[in-house]
XYZ file of C-alpha atoms in Angstrom:
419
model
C 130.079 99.230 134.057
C 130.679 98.782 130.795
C 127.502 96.500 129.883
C 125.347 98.833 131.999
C 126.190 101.909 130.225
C 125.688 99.754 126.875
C 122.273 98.839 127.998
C 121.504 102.159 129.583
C 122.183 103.478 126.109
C 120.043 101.040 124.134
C 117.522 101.149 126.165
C 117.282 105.327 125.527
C 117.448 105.049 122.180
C 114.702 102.864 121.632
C 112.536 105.386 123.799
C 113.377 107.885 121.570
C 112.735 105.621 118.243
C 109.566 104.346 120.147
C 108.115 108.239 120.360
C 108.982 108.216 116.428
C 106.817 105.232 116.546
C 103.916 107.372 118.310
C 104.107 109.782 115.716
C 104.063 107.585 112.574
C 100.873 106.000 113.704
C 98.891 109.292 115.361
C 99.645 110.469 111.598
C 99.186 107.219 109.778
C 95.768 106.201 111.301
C 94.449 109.472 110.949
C 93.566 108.710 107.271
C 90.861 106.412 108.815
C 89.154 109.863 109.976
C 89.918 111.997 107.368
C 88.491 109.317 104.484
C 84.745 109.438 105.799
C 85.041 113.625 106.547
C 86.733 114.700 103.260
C 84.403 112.134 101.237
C 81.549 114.284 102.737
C 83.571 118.120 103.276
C 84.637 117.023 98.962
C 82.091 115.546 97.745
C 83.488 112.113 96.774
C 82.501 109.016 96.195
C 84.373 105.522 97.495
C 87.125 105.063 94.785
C 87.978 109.442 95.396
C 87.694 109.299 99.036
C 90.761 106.523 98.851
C 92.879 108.762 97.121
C 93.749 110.046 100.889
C 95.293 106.125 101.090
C 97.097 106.444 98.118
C 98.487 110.357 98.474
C 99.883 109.152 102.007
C 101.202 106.089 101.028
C 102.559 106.574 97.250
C 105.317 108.960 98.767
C 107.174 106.007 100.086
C 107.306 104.884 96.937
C 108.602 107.626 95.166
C 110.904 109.309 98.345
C 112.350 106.090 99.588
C 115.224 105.669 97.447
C 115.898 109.189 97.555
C 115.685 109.365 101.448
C 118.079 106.252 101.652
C 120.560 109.277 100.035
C 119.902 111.953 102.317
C 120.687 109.719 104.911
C 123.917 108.609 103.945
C 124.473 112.079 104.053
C 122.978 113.514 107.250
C 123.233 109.858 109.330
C 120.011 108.715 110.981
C 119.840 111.228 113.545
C 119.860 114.590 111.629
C 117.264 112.776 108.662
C 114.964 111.807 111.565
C 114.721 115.523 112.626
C 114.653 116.478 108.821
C 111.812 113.828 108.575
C 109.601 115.607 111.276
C 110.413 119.087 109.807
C 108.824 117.972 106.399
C 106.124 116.160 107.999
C 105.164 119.637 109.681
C 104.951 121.570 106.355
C 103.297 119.131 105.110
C 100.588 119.915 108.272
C 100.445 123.239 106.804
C 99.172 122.497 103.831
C 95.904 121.667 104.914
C 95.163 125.262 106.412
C 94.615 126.621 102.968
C 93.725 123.409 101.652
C 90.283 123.511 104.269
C 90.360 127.063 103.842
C 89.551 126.737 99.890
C 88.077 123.532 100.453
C 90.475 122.088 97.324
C 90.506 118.186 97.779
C 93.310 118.484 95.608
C 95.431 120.755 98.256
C 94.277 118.577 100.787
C 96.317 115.698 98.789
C 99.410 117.746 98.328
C 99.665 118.016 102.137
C 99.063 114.073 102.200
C 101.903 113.637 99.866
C 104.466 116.144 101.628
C 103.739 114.515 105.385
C 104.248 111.077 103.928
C 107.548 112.010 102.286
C 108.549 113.091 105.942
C 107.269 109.763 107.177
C 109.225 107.849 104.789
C 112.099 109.815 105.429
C 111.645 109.184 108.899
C 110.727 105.097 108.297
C 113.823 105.019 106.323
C 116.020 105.523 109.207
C 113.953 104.185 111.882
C 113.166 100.274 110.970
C 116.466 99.635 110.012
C 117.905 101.430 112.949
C 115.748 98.965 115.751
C 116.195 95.827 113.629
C 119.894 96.335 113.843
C 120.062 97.760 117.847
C 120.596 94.127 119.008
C 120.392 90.431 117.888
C 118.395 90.057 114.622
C 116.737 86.617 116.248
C 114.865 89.539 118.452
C 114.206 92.322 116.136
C 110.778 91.265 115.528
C 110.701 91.731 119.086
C 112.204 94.948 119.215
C 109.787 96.024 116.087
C 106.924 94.857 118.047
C 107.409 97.054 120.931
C 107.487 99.706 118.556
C 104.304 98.110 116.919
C 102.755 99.659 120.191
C 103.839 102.742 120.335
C 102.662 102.799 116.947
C 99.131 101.500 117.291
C 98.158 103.185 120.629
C 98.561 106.559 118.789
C 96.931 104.888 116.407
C 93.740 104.284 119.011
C 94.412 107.784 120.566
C 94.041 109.650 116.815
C 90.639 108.736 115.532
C 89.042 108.962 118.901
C 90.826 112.568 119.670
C 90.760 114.313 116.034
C 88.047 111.850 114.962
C 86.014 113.755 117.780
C 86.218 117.223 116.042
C 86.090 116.007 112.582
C 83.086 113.680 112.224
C 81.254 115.533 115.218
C 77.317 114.797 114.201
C 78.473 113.528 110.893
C 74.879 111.954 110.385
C 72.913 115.108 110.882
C 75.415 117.350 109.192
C 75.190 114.870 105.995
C 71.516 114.833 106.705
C 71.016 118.347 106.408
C 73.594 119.061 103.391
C 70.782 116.443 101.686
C 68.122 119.337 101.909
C 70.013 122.239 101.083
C 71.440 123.784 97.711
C 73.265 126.251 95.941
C 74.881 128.725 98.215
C 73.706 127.705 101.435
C 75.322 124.043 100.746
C 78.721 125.602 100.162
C 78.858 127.549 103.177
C 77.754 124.578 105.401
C 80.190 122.361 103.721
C 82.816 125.491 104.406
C 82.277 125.263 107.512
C 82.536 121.822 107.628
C 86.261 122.071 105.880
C 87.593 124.724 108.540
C 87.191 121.869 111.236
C 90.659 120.538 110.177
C 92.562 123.572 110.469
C 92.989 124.079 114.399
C 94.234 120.652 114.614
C 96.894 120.476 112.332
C 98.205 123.699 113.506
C 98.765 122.186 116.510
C 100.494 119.020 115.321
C 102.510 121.106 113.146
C 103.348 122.685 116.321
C 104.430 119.499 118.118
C 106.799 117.840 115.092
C 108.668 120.991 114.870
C 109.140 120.720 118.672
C 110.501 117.397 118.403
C 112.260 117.756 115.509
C 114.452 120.063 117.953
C 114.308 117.585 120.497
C 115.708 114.541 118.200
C 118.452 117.225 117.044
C 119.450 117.855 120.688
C 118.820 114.165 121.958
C 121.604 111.470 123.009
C 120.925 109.221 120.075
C 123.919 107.787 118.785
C 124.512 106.444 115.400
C 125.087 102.846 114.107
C 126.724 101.094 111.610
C 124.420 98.604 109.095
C 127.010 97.861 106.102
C 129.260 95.667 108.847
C 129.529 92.188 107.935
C 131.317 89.220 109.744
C 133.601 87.003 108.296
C 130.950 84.244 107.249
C 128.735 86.853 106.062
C 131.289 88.716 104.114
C 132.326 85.249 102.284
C 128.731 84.828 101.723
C 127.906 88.061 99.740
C 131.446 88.503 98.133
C 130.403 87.196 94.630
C 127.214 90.092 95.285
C 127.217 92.886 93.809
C 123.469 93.602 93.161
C 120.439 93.906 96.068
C 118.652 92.093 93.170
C 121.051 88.707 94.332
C 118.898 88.202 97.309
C 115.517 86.946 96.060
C 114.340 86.613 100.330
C 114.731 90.760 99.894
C 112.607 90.848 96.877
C 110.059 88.291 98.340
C 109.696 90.027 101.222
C 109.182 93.127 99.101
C 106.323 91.597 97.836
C 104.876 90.330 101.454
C 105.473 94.183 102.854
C 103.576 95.753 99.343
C 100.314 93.498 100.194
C 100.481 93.329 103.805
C 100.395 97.063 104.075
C 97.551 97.385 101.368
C 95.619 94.796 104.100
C 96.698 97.025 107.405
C 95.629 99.895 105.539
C 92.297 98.543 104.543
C 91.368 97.262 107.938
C 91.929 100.423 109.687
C 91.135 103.286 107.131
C 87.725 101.256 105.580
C 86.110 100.191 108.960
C 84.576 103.428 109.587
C 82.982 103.586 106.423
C 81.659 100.171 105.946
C 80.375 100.488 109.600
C 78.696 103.388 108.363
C 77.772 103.381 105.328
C 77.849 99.618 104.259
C 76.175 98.099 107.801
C 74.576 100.995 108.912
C 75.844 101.454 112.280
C 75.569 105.267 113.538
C 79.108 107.619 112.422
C 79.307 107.791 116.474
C 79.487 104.198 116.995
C 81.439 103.133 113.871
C 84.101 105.485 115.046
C 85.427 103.275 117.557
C 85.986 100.344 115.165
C 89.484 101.640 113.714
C 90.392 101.815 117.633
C 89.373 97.951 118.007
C 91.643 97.248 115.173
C 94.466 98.928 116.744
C 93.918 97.394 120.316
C 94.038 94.075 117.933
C 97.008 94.741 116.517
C 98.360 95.982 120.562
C 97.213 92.505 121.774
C 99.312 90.683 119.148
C 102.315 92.666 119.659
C 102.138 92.189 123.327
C 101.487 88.770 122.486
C 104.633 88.917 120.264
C 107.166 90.584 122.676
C 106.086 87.515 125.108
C 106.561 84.129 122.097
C 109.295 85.574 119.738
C 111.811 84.138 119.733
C 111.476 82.455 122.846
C 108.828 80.013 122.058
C 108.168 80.212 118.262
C 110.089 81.749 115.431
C 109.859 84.810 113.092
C 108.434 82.620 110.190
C 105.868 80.623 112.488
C 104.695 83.768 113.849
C 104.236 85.177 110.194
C 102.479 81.815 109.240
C 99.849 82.087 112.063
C 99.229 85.197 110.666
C 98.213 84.283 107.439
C 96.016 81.667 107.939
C 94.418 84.067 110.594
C 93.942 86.615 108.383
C 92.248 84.368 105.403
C 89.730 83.115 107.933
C 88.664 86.761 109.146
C 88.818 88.087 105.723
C 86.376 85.074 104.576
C 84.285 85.943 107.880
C 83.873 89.293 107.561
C 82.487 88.555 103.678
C 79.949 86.274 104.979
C 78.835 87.303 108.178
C 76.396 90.492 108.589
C 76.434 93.593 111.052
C 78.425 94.410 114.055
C 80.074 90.631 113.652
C 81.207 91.620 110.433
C 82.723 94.905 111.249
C 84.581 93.241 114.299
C 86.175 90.995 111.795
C 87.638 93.100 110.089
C 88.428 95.131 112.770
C 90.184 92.183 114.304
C 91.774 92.063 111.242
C 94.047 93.921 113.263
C 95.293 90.734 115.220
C 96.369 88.729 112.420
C 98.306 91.710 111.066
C 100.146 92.816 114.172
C 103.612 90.611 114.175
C 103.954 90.581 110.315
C 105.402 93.820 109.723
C 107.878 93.001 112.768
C 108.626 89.673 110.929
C 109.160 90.896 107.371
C 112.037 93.012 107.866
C 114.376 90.434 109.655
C 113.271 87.708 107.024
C 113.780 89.961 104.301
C 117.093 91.501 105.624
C 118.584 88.590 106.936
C 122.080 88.009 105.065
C 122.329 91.518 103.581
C 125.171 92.842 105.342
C 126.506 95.868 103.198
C 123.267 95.977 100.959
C 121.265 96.505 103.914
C 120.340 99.970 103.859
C 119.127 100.227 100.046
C 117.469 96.703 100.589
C 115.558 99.097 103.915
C 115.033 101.096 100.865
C 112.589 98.542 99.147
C 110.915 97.361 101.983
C 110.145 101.111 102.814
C 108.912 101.559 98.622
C 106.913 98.211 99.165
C 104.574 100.350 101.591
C 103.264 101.948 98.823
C 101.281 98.776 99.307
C 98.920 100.945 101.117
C 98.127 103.168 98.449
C 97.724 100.958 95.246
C 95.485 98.315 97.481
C 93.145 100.233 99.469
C 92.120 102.023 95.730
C 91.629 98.163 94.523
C 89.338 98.057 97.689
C 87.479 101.480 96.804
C 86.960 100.464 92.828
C 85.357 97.317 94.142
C 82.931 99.100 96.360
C 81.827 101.154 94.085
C 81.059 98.455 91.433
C 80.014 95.653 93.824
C 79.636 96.994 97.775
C 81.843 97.384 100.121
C 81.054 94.279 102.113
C 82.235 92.475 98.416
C 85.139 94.354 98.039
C 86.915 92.609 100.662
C 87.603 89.621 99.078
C 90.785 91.441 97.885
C 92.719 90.420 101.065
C 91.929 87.022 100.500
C 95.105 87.051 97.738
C 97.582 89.134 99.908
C 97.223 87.120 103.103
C 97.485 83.923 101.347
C 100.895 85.481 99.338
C 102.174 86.238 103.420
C 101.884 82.318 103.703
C 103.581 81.276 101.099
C 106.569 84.307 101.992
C 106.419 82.863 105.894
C 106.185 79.153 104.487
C 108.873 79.191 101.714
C 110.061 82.386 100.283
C 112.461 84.005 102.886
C 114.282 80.537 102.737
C 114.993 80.929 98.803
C 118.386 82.227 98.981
């Protein structure tokens, strides 16, 4: 009886951490919509546009460390409420933001609903990496790797719908007009966003009150066992455990990489292969269906029938040889590589944490802290990505994962063994 109600429990709360999941990426991957409409609603060119990258992704940076506080103080379940809260206000922000059509605004609002999400990350990737066995968390983390990346499909196609709706003839026609005629068309342009984050404003306050009023219990990640505890009792420093800071490293350029595969591909569909906005909409979709396939793929090999760090290592060398393909290839072929880009991502954020956090007993929730600052990744790369466009194309420009995938090898070949 006992077992069953154990399991009964687990299994609830990683329902409930798997809708978290949902949200992060219906939020996340929306960026891959919202680069190509505000770089036409603002006026920007490549190296602006990214700046929605960076505002989203910067706040984990600068909020990590300070959300591994509030949750000491509120536990995981109240700061994943709290995280959904600020994540709605930061919704919010775009009404007036479209409203005055201030790209600046528009950033603000970025800033404030990643500061939610890292609040929210915070507690959540420690919280399933620690809910059973750490051989299975990349497992566990995969499974959540779905929910994540079928909001992730659902989000372009749904909000990517309103937002780049005739995109082509719209930036067609703002080509012939000037002066006050231009503004109001790219006005009304702007308002498109504001119906739509009223209503997922809406929805996180709604589950905000749900998580508050939900059966998810709290756990305990500063335990250690006896071996462990010998281990670590000359530590006295996170900065002791160089496969933490490694895998710091790994997480900064592997989220720069998931961030440029799925926030780029509509525009270099677009605007760098010339594929019609309609079309080249669906390619941020394919990379999340990529990234489904090798979590399913995941869940079925790890651990069972190869390791965390094999797993990671496949994904390396699978990532250099799309990255190079993509480069040299042409047209829909190249798009799909990057857009399968996607596949050779998928198990290496679900591998990271485990290798990084393996060992860490009582430092483990301020080590969670620097892999959750390390996805800042996604805000300092992607603008690496955009200054390249802009001075050499944005077929070029992609030669900057070739670096960061080849740094995931060396992490899954030798660095989370450096103890």
């Amino acid at each position: 009886m006992s077992n069953n109600s154990n399991t009964s429990g687990t299994s609830r709360s990683i329902i409930i951490i798997g809708i978290l999941f949902f949200i992060f990426g219906f939020v996340t991957w929306l960026n891959s919509v919202l680069i190509p409409y505000l770089k036409t609603a603002n006026e920007l060119n490549n190296f602006q546009s990214f700046f929605v990258a960076f505002a989203s992704y910067i706040s984990y940076f600068v909020m990590a460390i300070p959300s591994a506080k509030v949750l000491e103080k509120t536990g995981f379940k109240k700061g994943m409420g709290l995280g959904l809260l600020v994540m709605a206000v930061g919704a919010l922000i775009f009404i007036p933001a479209a409203a005055s059509r201030t790209y600046a605004l528009f950033l603000t609002g970025l800033f404030v609903q990643g500061t939610g999400l890292a609040l929210l990350q915070s507690a959540a990737n420690p919280y399933i990496t620690v809910l059973g066995p750490i051989e299975s968390a990349a497992k566990r983390i995969s499974i959540m790797g779905i929910c994540n990346k079928v909001a992730g499909i659902l989000a372009p196609l749904t909000i990517g719908a309103i937002l780049l709706k005739n995109m082509d003839q719209i930036e067609a026609k703002l080509s012939t007009l000037t002066g006050a005629e231009r503004e109001a068309e790219l006005d009304l342009l702007s308002s498109r966003v504001e119906m739509p984050y009223i209503v997922m404003a809406i929805v996180l306050v709604g589950l905000a009150v749900l998580i508050y009023f939900s059966s998810l219990p709290e756990i305990e990640t500063d335990k250690e066992d006896e071996t462990l505890a010998e281990a670590n009792k000359n530590k006295t420093s996170v900065f002791q455990f160089p496969n933490l800071l490694l895998g710091t490293l790994a997480m900064f350029l592997y989220v720069g990489v998931e961030v440029i595969a799925g926030d780029t591909v509509i525009t270099y569909a677009k605007d760098g292969q010339g594929i019609p906005s309609e079309a080249a909409l669906q390619f941020t979709s394919y990379t999340l269906a990529a990234m489904i396939v090798g979590y399913l793929i995941g869940t079925v090999t790890i651990p069972k029938y190869i390791s965390q760090a094999k797993a990671l290592r496949i994904s390396g060398i699978l990532g250099i040889l799309l990255g190079l393909a993509a480069i040299f290839t042409d047209g829909f072929v190249s798009v799909l590589c990057i857009s399968m880009l996607g596949l050779a991502n998928a198990v290496v954020f679900p591998a990271i944490w485990p290798l990084a956090l393996d060992g860490l007993g009582r430092f483990t929730k301020i080590a969670s802290s620097f892999l959750i600052m390390a996805i800042a990744g996604g805000a300092i790369v992607p603008l690496a990505y955009g200054s390249l466009a802009d001075s050499f194309g944005l077929q070029q420009a992609y030669w900057v994962v070739i670096p960061c995938y080849l740094y995931i090898l060396f992490f899954a070949v030798k660095g989370h063994k450096i103890r």
